[in-house]
Amino acid sequence: MPDGERQHEDAQAAPLNFWGEHPATEAEYYAAHGAEGESSYFTAPGSGRRLFTRAWRPRGGGAAPRALVFMVHGYGNDISWTFQSTATFLAGSGFACYAADLPGHGRSHGLRAFVPDLDSAIADLLAFFRSVRRRVEEEKGHPSLPCFLFGESMGGAICLLIHLRTTTQPEDSWAGAVLVAPMCKISDRIRPPWPLPQILTFVARFAPTLPIVPTADLIEKSVKVPAKRVVAARNPVRYSGRPRLGTVVELLRATDELGGRLDEVTVPFLVVHGSADEVTDPAVSQALYDAAASEDKTIRIYDGMLHSLLFGEPDENIQRVRADILAWLNQRCNSTRGSSSLRIQD
């Protein structure tokens, strides 16, 4: 049987939910992990765009959560499939998590995977995050809580840009950021060679929505476990087409900006990356760690792991990464810390 036909049959045989056939519903899945969740739409006041949002909280709602975690997914991904596994884990560990599908992603409005203005998308996310903060602070028994950013891949870059754009705004103070294989800049190893970026930029002026940029299969390069590749491909709202010209040009612009401002990063952060990642470069995460002005910064490089650290690896690897993230968050909720700098190579 040809590989294409076999992959098609595998996708058809994949479970209806990323966790499998049992439990049958999201509510039961959340409950089995000590969490509860809800979904809704948020209309961003600046752009008028409607974002699909989700919340995951510790089950029961009695005691206040340990902190609020504002999560940002990666390019082509969304918050309703495998991304939920991490949010549910954190909710079951005492954290209230909130996320929105980026414009043009998942169930949010907009042309699929078209992000011509990342600053506008960041403004939409910030409006949603601020609305959550205000609502939580107004709830009885929920005093002001530490707020963390959490981003995967492109979402990691967005988290750093959010930090850089809110450093002078006290209402947007961040207790820290968890950056999972972040796209801090396009590595020279995978950046399109000159003059391709210039050509793409020129053509994008006239046809920004064209999905013509060649790219490798991200699932194949990101997900190590073959059975999990099938599950990832089964995501009903994942964008699987070629990247659009306008999106690629905007990502090049934004990551060039971020790559030139790594020394301005002051937020406490944990960056985790797989040494074998071919989608984003672990050397760039090392450059972030080396250049950042943050007094509290930690980097973990996991030997042999790929891009999808929190879903695509064998379960024992996922548990290691989760444990490191949870320990880092717990430490920053338990005490007021001084400066800390830690690099760990696994």
CSV table of C-alpha atoms in Angstrom, one decimal, residues 182-308:
chain,number,residue,atom,x,y,z
A,182,PRO,CA,10.4,29.2,21.3
A,183,MET,CA,10.8,30.8,17.9
A,184,CYS,CA,12.9,33.7,19.2
A,185,LYS,CA,14.4,34.3,15.8
A,186,ILE,CA,14.7,32.4,12.5
A,187,SER,CA,18.0,30.4,12.8
A,188,ASP,CA,20.5,30.9,10.1
A,189,ARG,CA,20.4,27.1,9.7
A,190,ILE,CA,16.8,27.2,8.5
A,191,ARG,CA,16.3,30.8,7.4
A,192,PRO,CA,15.6,31.1,3.6
A,193,PRO,CA,18.8,32.1,1.9
A,194,TRP,CA,19.3,35.5,0.2
A,195,PRO,CA,17.6,36.8,-1.9
A,196,LEU,CA,14.5,34.6,-1.1
A,197,PRO,CA,13.3,36.7,1.9
A,198,GLN,CA,13.5,39.9,-0.2
A,199,ILE,CA,11.6,38.2,-3.0
A,200,LEU,CA,8.9,36.9,-0.7
A,201,THR,CA,8.6,40.4,0.9
A,202,PHE,CA,8.1,42.0,-2.6
A,203,VAL,CA,5.6,39.4,-3.8
A,204,ALA,CA,3.7,39.6,-0.5
A,205,ARG,CA,2.9,43.2,-1.2
A,206,PHE,CA,0.6,42.1,-4.0
A,207,ALA,CA,-0.6,38.7,-2.9
A,208,PRO,CA,-0.1,38.3,0.8
A,209,THR,CA,-2.7,35.5,1.3
A,210,LEU,CA,-1.1,33.1,-1.3
A,211,PRO,CA,-0.3,29.8,0.4
A,212,ILE,CA,2.8,29.0,-1.7
A,213,VAL,CA,5.8,29.1,0.7
A,214,PRO,CA,7.4,25.6,0.6
A,215,THR,CA,7.9,24.0,3.9
A,216,ALA,CA,8.6,20.5,5.4
A,217,ASP,CA,5.9,18.5,7.1
A,218,LEU,CA,5.8,20.0,10.6
A,219,ILE,CA,4.2,17.0,12.2
A,220,GLU,CA,6.9,14.7,10.8
A,221,LYS,CA,9.6,17.0,12.1
A,222,SER,CA,8.0,17.8,15.4
A,223,VAL,CA,6.4,14.6,16.7
A,224,LYS,CA,8.7,11.7,17.6
A,225,VAL,CA,6.2,8.9,18.3
A,226,PRO,CA,4.5,7.6,15.1
A,227,ALA,CA,1.2,6.9,16.8
A,228,LYS,CA,1.1,10.5,18.1
A,229,ARG,CA,1.7,11.8,14.6
A,230,VAL,CA,-1.5,10.2,13.6
A,231,VAL,CA,-3.3,11.9,16.5
A,232,ALA,CA,-1.8,15.3,15.7
A,233,ALA,CA,-2.9,15.0,12.0
A,234,ARG,CA,-6.4,14.1,13.1
A,235,ASN,CA,-6.9,17.6,14.6
A,236,PRO,CA,-10.0,18.9,12.8
A,237,VAL,CA,-9.0,22.6,12.9
A,238,ARG,CA,-5.2,22.3,12.3
A,239,TYR,CA,-3.9,24.2,9.4
A,240,SER,CA,-2.0,21.8,7.1
A,241,GLY,CA,-1.6,23.9,4.0
A,242,ARG,CA,1.5,25.8,2.9
A,243,PRO,CA,2.3,29.0,4.8
A,244,ARG,CA,0.9,32.2,3.4
A,245,LEU,CA,3.3,34.8,2.0
A,246,GLY,CA,2.1,37.5,4.3
A,247,THR,CA,2.4,35.3,7.4
A,248,VAL,CA,5.9,34.2,6.6
A,249,VAL,CA,7.1,37.8,5.9
A,250,GLU,CA,5.5,39.0,9.2
A,251,LEU,CA,7.2,36.1,11.1
A,252,LEU,CA,10.5,37.0,9.6
A,253,ARG,CA,10.0,40.7,10.6
A,254,ALA,CA,8.9,39.9,14.1
A,255,THR,CA,11.6,37.4,14.9
A,256,ASP,CA,14.2,39.7,13.5
A,257,GLU,CA,13.0,42.3,15.9
A,258,LEU,CA,13.0,39.9,18.8
A,259,GLY,CA,16.4,38.5,17.9
A,260,GLY,CA,17.8,42.0,18.1
A,261,ARG,CA,16.2,42.7,21.5
A,262,LEU,CA,17.1,39.6,23.5
A,263,ASP,CA,19.2,41.7,25.8
A,264,GLU,CA,16.1,43.7,26.7
A,265,VAL,CA,14.3,40.7,28.2
A,266,THR,CA,14.0,41.1,32.0
A,267,VAL,CA,11.1,38.8,32.9
A,268,PRO,CA,12.0,35.7,34.9
A,269,PHE,CA,11.8,32.8,32.5
A,270,LEU,CA,12.3,29.1,32.0
A,271,VAL,CA,13.1,28.0,28.4
A,272,VAL,CA,12.9,24.3,27.5
A,273,HIS,CA,14.1,22.9,24.2
A,274,GLY,CA,15.0,19.6,22.6
A,275,SER,CA,18.5,19.2,21.3
A,276,ALA,CA,17.3,17.5,18.1
A,277,ASP,CA,14.6,20.1,17.3
A,278,GLU,CA,14.6,20.9,13.6
A,279,VAL,CA,11.7,23.4,13.6
A,280,THR,CA,13.1,25.9,16.0
A,281,ASP,CA,16.8,26.1,16.9
A,282,PRO,CA,17.9,25.2,20.5
A,283,ALA,CA,21.0,27.4,19.8
A,284,VAL,CA,18.7,30.4,19.6
A,285,SER,CA,17.2,29.5,23.0
A,286,GLN,CA,20.8,29.4,24.3
A,287,ALA,CA,21.4,32.8,22.8
A,288,LEU,CA,18.3,34.1,24.6
A,289,TYR,CA,19.5,32.7,27.9
A,290,ASP,CA,23.0,34.2,27.3
A,291,ALA,CA,21.8,37.6,26.3
A,292,ALA,CA,18.7,38.2,28.5
A,293,ALA,CA,19.1,40.8,31.3
A,294,SER,CA,16.7,38.7,33.5
A,295,GLU,CA,18.2,38.0,36.9
A,296,ASP,CA,16.1,34.8,37.2
A,297,LYS,CA,16.5,32.6,34.2
A,298,THR,CA,16.8,28.9,33.6
A,299,ILE,CA,17.4,26.8,30.5
A,300,ARG,CA,16.9,23.1,30.0
A,301,ILE,CA,18.1,21.4,26.9
A,302,TYR,CA,16.8,17.8,26.6
A,303,ASP,CA,19.1,15.4,24.7
A,304,GLY,CA,17.5,13.9,21.6
A,305,MET,CA,14.1,15.4,22.0
A,306,LEU,CA,12.2,17.0,19.1
A,307,HIS,CA,10.0,20.1,18.8
A,308,SER,CA,6.8,18.8,20.3
